[in-house]
XYZ file of C-alpha atoms in Angstrom:
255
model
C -14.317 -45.277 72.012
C -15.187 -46.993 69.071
C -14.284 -45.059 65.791
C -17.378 -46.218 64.089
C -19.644 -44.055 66.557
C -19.827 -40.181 66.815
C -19.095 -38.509 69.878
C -22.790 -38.355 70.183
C -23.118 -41.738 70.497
C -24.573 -42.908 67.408
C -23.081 -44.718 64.570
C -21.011 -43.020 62.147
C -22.784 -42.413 58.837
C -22.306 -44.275 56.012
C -19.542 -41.996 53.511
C -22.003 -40.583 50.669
C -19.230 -41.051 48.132
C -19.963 -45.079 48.082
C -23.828 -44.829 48.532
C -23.751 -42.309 45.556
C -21.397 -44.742 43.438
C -23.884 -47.761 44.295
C -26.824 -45.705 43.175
C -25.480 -44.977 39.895
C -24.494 -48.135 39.174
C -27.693 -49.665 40.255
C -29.514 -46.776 37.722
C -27.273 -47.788 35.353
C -27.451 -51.468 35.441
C -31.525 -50.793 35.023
C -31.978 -53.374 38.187
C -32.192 -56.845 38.723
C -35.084 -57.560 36.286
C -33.163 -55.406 33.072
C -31.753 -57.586 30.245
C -28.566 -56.057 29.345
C -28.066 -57.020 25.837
C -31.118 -55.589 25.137
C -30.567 -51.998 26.481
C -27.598 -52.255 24.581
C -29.245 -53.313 21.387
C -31.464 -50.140 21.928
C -28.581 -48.048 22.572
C -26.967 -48.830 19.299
C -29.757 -48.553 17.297
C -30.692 -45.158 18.279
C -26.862 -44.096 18.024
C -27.061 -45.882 14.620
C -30.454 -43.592 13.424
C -28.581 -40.156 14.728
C -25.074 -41.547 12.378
C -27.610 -42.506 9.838
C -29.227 -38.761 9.859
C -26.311 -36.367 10.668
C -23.434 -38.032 10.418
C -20.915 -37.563 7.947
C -20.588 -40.881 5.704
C -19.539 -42.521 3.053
C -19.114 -45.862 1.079
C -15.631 -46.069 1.576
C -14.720 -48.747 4.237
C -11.022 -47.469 4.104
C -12.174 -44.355 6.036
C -13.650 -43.601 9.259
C -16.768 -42.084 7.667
C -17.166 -45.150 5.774
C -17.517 -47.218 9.068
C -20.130 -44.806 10.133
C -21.866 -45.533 6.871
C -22.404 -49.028 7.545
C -25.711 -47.234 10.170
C -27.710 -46.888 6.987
C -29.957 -49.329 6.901
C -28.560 -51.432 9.695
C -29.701 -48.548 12.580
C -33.537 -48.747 11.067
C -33.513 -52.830 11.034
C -32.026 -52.721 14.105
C -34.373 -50.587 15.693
C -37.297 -52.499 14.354
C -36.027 -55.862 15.597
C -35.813 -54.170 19.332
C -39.155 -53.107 18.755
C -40.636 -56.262 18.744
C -38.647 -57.239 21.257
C -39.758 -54.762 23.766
C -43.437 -55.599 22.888
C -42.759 -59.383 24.105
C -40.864 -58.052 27.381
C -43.952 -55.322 28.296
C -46.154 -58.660 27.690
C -44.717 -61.168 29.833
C -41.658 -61.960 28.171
C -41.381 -65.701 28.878
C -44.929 -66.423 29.660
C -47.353 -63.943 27.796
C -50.058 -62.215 29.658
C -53.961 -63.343 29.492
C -57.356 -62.027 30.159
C -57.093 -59.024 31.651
C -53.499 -58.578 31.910
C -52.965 -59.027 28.281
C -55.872 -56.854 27.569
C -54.224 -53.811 29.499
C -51.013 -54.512 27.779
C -52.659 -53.945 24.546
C -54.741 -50.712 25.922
C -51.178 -49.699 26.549
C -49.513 -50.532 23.801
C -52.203 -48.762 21.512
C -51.063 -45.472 23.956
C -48.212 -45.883 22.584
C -49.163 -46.146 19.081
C -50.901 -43.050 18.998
C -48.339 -41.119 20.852
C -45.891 -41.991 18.174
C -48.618 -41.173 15.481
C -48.833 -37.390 17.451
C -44.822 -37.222 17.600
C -44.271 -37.921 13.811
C -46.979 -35.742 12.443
C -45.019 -33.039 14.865
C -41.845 -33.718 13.202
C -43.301 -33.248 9.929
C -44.832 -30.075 10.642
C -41.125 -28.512 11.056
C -40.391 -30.330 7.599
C -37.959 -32.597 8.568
C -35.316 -33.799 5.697
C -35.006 -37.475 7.026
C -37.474 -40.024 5.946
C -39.926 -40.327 9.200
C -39.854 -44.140 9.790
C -41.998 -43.586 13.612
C -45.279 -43.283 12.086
C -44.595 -46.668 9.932
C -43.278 -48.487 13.754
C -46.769 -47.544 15.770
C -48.202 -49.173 12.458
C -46.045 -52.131 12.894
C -47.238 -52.325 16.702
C -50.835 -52.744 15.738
C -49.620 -55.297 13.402
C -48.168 -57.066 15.435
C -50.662 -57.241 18.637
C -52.557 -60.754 17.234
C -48.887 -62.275 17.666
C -48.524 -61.217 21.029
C -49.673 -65.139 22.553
C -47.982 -66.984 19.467
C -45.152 -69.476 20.825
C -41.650 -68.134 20.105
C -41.282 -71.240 17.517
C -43.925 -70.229 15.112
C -43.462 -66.321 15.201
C -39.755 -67.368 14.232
C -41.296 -69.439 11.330
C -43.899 -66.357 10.072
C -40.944 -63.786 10.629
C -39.124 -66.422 7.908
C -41.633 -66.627 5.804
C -42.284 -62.928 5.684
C -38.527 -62.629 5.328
C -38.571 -64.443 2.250
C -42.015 -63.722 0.576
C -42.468 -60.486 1.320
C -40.017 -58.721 -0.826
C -40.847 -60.871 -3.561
C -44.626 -58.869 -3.030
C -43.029 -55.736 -2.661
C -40.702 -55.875 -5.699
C -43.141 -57.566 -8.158
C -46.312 -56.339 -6.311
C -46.634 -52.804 -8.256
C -46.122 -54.079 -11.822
C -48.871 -57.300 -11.529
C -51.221 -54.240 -10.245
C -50.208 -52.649 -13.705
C -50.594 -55.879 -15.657
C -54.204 -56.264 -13.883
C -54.755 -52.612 -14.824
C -54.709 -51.014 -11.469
C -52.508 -48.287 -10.233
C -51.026 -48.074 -6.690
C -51.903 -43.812 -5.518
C -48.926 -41.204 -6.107
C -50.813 -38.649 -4.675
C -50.954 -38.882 -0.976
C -53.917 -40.951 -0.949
C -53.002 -44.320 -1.200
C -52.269 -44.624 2.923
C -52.627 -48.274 2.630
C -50.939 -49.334 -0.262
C -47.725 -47.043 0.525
C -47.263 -48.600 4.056
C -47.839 -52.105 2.572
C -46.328 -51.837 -0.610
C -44.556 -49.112 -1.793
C -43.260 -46.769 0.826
C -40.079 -46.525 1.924
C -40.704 -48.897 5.254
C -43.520 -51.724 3.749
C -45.018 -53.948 6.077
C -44.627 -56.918 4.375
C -40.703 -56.573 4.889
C -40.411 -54.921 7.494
C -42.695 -57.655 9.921
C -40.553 -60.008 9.656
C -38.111 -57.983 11.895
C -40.667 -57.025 14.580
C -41.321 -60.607 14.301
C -38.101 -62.176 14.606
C -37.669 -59.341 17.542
C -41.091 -60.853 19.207
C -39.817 -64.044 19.078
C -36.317 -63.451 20.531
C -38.369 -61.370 23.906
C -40.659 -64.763 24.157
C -37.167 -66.932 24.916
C -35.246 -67.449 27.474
C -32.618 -63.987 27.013
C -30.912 -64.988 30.247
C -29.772 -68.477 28.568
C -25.752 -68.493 27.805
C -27.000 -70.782 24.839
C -29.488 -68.422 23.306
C -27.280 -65.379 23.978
C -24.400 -67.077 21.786
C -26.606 -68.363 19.473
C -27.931 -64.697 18.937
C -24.440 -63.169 18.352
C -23.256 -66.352 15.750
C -26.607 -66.365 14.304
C -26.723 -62.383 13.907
C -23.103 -62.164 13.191
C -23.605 -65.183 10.194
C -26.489 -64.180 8.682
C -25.223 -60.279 8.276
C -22.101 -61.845 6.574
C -24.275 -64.226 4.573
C -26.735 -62.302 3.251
C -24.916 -58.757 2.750
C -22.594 -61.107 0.673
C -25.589 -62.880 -1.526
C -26.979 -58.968 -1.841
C -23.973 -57.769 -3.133
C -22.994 -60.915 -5.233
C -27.364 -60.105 -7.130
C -26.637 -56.292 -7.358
C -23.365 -57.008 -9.105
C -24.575 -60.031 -11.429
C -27.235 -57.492 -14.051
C -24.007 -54.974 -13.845
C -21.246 -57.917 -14.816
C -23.599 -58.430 -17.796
């Protein structure tokens, strides 16, 4: 008798141990249609936001807690980049949806928004120490839904220009309303203004990310060229621009 067949004479079950191991790896994984790098971008964002918040840091690289500094900031940008990307892959990714396909997306997406909008204004309720930067994203998504058929070229080109003339707006933009005799709200009332302008997360910065995230979910992730130009290209410009940031922070001081 065969030993693949129980004494009853049907076939010997498969041994759960390697059906359980294939299940988790498949959950894992996410499936054939999961990118990879992104659910790994997500990961370390959100790890990044809970170092960020409760982590013990500081701005000494020579320690550990000085690595875990380096989440300031980086976590937040981070997260807003994979924000935009996650709007271009529930849209089509490649190939954007139309009609009524794109129209659902956005019914969706605006779901979204105001589930957000109900989850921050919970957090604040329990008066939460951190700065609340959900409210500002579902804002960002409503932004960004007239982008959401734009070619990956030219979102890349308005996520530059934003990039490069927004903080000039943001850093000049309150004192030319005080030269023209206007006053940006301190009192809770100027909604607008302080998620434009002035808040801690403006809009005109802080597009360019969920741009530059759009445009990266409209390309081709699966490309080996694309994915190495990503890393480089992330990789370079960190290096370049932390250095140019550092090298303008330190020139007023040398003086």
């Amino acid at each position: 008798m065969s030993t693949h067949v129980e004494r009853s004479g049907h076939p010997a079950a498969t041994p759960a141990a390697p059906r359980v191991r294939r299940r988790v790896a498949r959950n894992l994984l996410g499936g054939p249609g999961r990118v990879t790098g992104a659910d790994l971008a997500r990961g370390i964002a959100v790890l990044g936001m809970f170092t960020a918040h409760v982590g013990v840091t500081s701005a000494d690289l020579g320690s550990p807690e000085g690595w875990l500094g380096l989440a300031h900031g980086r976590s937040s940008i981070l997260f807003a980049t994979v924000a935009g990307l996650s709007l271009a892959l529930v849209t089509g990714g490649t190939t954007p949806f139309a009609g009524a396909a794109l129209r659902t997306a956005r019914g969706r997406i605006l779901v979204r928004v105001v589930l957000l909008l109900a989850l921050v204004a919970v957090l604040d309720l329990f008066g939460t120490r951190v700065l609340l930067i959900l409210g500002f994203y579902a804002a960002y998504f409503v932004l960004a839904l007239p982008f959401l058929r734009v070619t990956p070229a030219r979102l890349a080109a308005t996520a530059l220009v934003v990039a490069v003339v927004g903080p000039v707006l943001v850093y000049y933009g309150p004192e030319a309303l005080a030269r023209a005799g206007l006053r940006a709200p301190h009192d809770g009332s100027g909604a607008a203004t302080d998620f434009l302008l002035t808040g801690h997360y403006p809009a005109l910065v802080w597009m360019a990310y969920v741009l530059a995230g759009l445009a990266v979910g409209r390309s081709d992730l699966r490309s080996p060229t694309l994915q190495l130009g990503l890393v480089a290209g992330g990789f370079g410009a960190a290096a370049l621009f932390s250095l140019a940031s550092a090298t303008l922070v330190a020139g007023p001081a040398a003086r």
